[in-house]
mmCIF file of C-alpha atoms in Angstrom:
data_model
loop_
_atom_site.group_PDB
_atom_site.id
_atom_site.type_symbol
_atom_site.label_atom_id
_atom_site.label_comp_id
_atom_site.label_asym_id
_atom_site.label_seq_id
_atom_site.Cartn_x
_atom_site.Cartn_y
_atom_site.Cartn_z
ATOM 1 C CA GLN A 149 -17.950 15.353 -82.363
ATOM 2 C CA VAL A 150 -17.221 14.953 -78.676
ATOM 3 C CA GLN A 151 -17.172 18.045 -76.497
ATOM 4 C CA LEU A 152 -14.533 17.988 -73.768
ATOM 5 C CA VAL A 153 -14.156 20.043 -70.592
ATOM 6 C CA GLU A 154 -11.081 19.673 -68.398
ATOM 7 C CA SER A 155 -10.891 20.570 -64.718
ATOM 8 C CA GLY A 156 -8.729 19.960 -61.679
ATOM 9 C CA GLY A 157 -5.682 22.030 -62.502
ATOM 10 C CA GLY A 158 -4.074 24.377 -60.037
ATOM 11 C CA LEU A 159 -0.960 25.292 -58.102
ATOM 12 C CA VAL A 160 0.832 22.563 -56.178
ATOM 13 C CA GLN A 161 4.221 22.185 -54.537
ATOM 14 C CA ALA A 162 6.805 19.833 -55.956
ATOM 15 C CA GLY A 163 6.183 16.326 -54.712
ATOM 16 C CA GLY A 164 2.463 16.908 -54.462
ATOM 17 C CA SER A 165 -0.451 15.429 -56.370
ATOM 18 C CA LEU A 166 -3.322 16.584 -58.543
ATOM 19 C CA ARG A 167 -6.108 14.771 -60.331
ATOM 20 C CA LEU A 168 -7.317 16.161 -63.627
ATOM 21 C CA SER A 169 -10.739 15.342 -65.003
ATOM 22 C CA CYS A 170 -12.074 15.535 -68.539
ATOM 23 C CA ALA A 171 -15.833 15.352 -68.960
ATOM 24 C CA ALA A 172 -17.140 14.344 -72.372
ATOM 25 C CA SER A 173 -20.480 14.863 -74.050
ATOM 26 C CA GLY A 174 -22.033 14.724 -77.480
ATOM 27 C CA ARG A 175 -21.157 11.286 -78.836
ATOM 28 C CA THR A 176 -20.694 7.732 -77.581
ATOM 29 C CA PHE A 177 -17.781 8.171 -75.223
ATOM 30 C CA SER A 178 -16.886 4.478 -75.205
ATOM 31 C CA ASN A 179 -16.079 4.660 -78.944
ATOM 32 C CA TYR A 180 -13.211 7.078 -78.339
ATOM 33 C CA GLN A 181 -9.621 6.571 -77.337
ATOM 34 C CA MET A 182 -8.688 9.227 -74.827
ATOM 35 C CA ARG A 183 -5.370 11.001 -74.463
ATOM 36 C CA TRP A 184 -3.827 13.685 -72.317
ATOM 37 C CA TYR A 185 -1.339 16.118 -73.789
ATOM 38 C CA ARG A 186 0.450 19.070 -72.259
ATOM 39 C CA GLN A 187 2.093 22.253 -73.474
ATOM 40 C CA ALA A 188 4.657 24.142 -71.454
ATOM 41 C CA PRO A 189 5.474 27.794 -72.168
ATOM 42 C CA GLY A 190 7.602 28.116 -75.275
ATOM 43 C CA LYS A 191 7.373 24.410 -76.077
ATOM 44 C CA GLU A 192 5.323 22.278 -78.424
ATOM 45 C CA ARG A 193 2.382 20.250 -77.242
ATOM 46 C CA GLU A 194 3.506 16.787 -76.141
ATOM 47 C CA PHE A 195 1.814 13.473 -75.517
ATOM 48 C CA VAL A 196 1.346 12.451 -71.888
ATOM 49 C CA ALA A 197 -0.931 9.405 -71.687
ATOM 50 C CA LEU A 198 -3.385 7.258 -73.643
ATOM 51 C CA ILE A 199 -6.179 4.935 -72.578
ATOM 52 C CA SER A 200 -8.022 2.502 -74.822
ATOM 53 C CA VAL A 201 -11.776 2.584 -75.340
ATOM 54 C CA GLY A 202 -12.386 -0.107 -72.743
ATOM 55 C CA GLY A 203 -9.755 1.162 -70.337
ATOM 56 C CA ARG A 204 -7.668 -2.004 -70.331
ATOM 57 C CA SER A 205 -4.684 -0.598 -72.189
ATOM 58 C CA THR A 206 -2.663 2.474 -71.240
ATOM 59 C CA THR A 207 0.466 4.121 -72.592
ATOM 60 C CA TYR A 208 2.591 6.838 -71.028
ATOM 61 C CA ALA A 209 5.337 9.201 -72.018
ATOM 62 C CA ASP A 210 8.639 8.206 -70.458
ATOM 63 C CA SER A 211 8.743 11.474 -68.548
ATOM 64 C CA VAL A 212 5.617 10.606 -66.525
ATOM 65 C CA LYS A 213 5.798 6.827 -66.359
ATOM 66 C CA GLY A 214 5.422 5.591 -62.797
ATOM 67 C CA ARG A 215 4.094 8.949 -61.571
ATOM 68 C CA PHE A 216 0.929 9.544 -63.629
ATOM 69 C CA ALA A 217 -2.056 7.259 -64.109
ATOM 70 C CA ILE A 218 -4.824 7.615 -66.687
ATOM 71 C CA SER A 219 -8.216 6.046 -66.120
ATOM 72 C CA ARG A 220 -11.745 6.354 -67.472
ATOM 73 C CA ASN A 221 -15.322 5.766 -66.403
ATOM 74 C CA ASN A 222 -17.414 5.078 -69.484
ATOM 75 C CA ALA A 223 -20.651 5.111 -67.488
ATOM 76 C CA ARG A 224 -19.927 8.703 -66.434
ATOM 77 C CA ASN A 225 -18.237 9.821 -69.683
ATOM 78 C CA ILE A 226 -15.138 10.995 -67.893
ATOM 79 C CA VAL A 227 -11.397 10.405 -68.061
ATOM 80 C CA TYR A 228 -8.927 11.159 -65.296
ATOM 81 C CA LEU A 229 -5.229 11.853 -65.012
ATOM 82 C CA GLN A 230 -3.856 11.201 -61.539
ATOM 83 C CA MET A 231 -0.542 13.001 -61.185
ATOM 84 C CA ASN A 232 1.750 12.132 -58.280
ATOM 85 C CA SER A 233 5.278 13.181 -57.331
ATOM 86 C CA LEU A 234 4.883 16.307 -59.377
ATOM 87 C CA LYS A 235 7.973 18.151 -60.589
ATOM 88 C CA SER A 236 8.475 21.722 -61.726
ATOM 89 C CA GLU A 237 8.919 20.420 -65.267
ATOM 90 C CA ASP A 238 5.344 19.135 -65.181
ATOM 91 C CA THR A 239 4.152 22.747 -65.253
ATOM 92 C CA ALA A 240 2.036 23.138 -68.381
ATOM 93 C CA ILE A 241 -1.450 23.487 -69.759
ATOM 94 C CA TYR A 242 -2.958 20.005 -69.880
ATOM 95 C CA TYR A 243 -5.324 19.128 -72.705
ATOM 96 C CA CYS A 244 -7.727 16.253 -73.109
ATOM 97 C CA ASN A 245 -8.113 14.666 -76.553
ATOM 98 C CA ALA A 246 -10.734 12.263 -77.878
ATOM 99 C CA SER A 247 -10.036 10.242 -81.026
ATOM 100 C CA PRO A 248 -12.518 7.804 -82.570
ATOM 101 C CA SER A 249 -11.349 4.209 -82.490
ATOM 102 C CA PRO A 250 -10.704 2.505 -85.851
ATOM 103 C CA GLY A 251 -13.914 1.884 -87.758
ATOM 104 C CA VAL A 252 -15.835 4.567 -85.905
ATOM 105 C CA ILE A 253 -16.921 7.586 -87.900
ATOM 106 C CA GLY A 254 -16.057 10.806 -86.152
ATOM 107 C CA THR A 255 -13.444 13.487 -85.678
ATOM 108 C CA ALA A 256 -10.901 14.160 -82.999
ATOM 109 C CA SER A 257 -11.711 16.736 -80.336
ATOM 110 C CA TRP A 258 -9.736 18.833 -77.889
ATOM 111 C CA GLY A 259 -10.696 20.446 -74.631
ATOM 112 C CA GLN A 260 -9.822 24.003 -73.699
ATOM 113 C CA GLY A 261 -7.047 22.965 -71.331
ATOM 114 C CA THR A 262 -6.391 23.313 -67.617
ATOM 115 C CA GLN A 263 -3.313 24.939 -66.107
ATOM 116 C CA VAL A 264 -1.047 22.959 -63.819
ATOM 117 C CA THR A 265 1.686 24.862 -62.017
ATOM 118 C CA VAL A 266 4.231 23.070 -59.847
ATOM 119 C CA SER A 267 6.306 25.252 -57.554
ATOM 120 C CA SER A 268 9.747 24.109 -56.487
#
């Protein structure tokens, strides 16, 4: 199983930027698809972004498309979420998720989350 630790959250004004990091350890990082999710108070956890094992393919929720960018550095076992033009509705706890790619034996993992608060 991959162990994940998120960092980079904080308080930012609307229109500002933050970069979240998720450091992985424990298994071969390059065998795992990486995703960011978020959970706002009183709401269910929702998908934010996905990056393929090699980093060439990304997918975003419509709500963040054009503002957020996911990237990864397999040599450093880390995935990033660059968040620009932040809105108050982006306020949530952001979670990193690692899922083994097809054919790879392993289980999905979650980090502990990092709080992002956007003030309007």
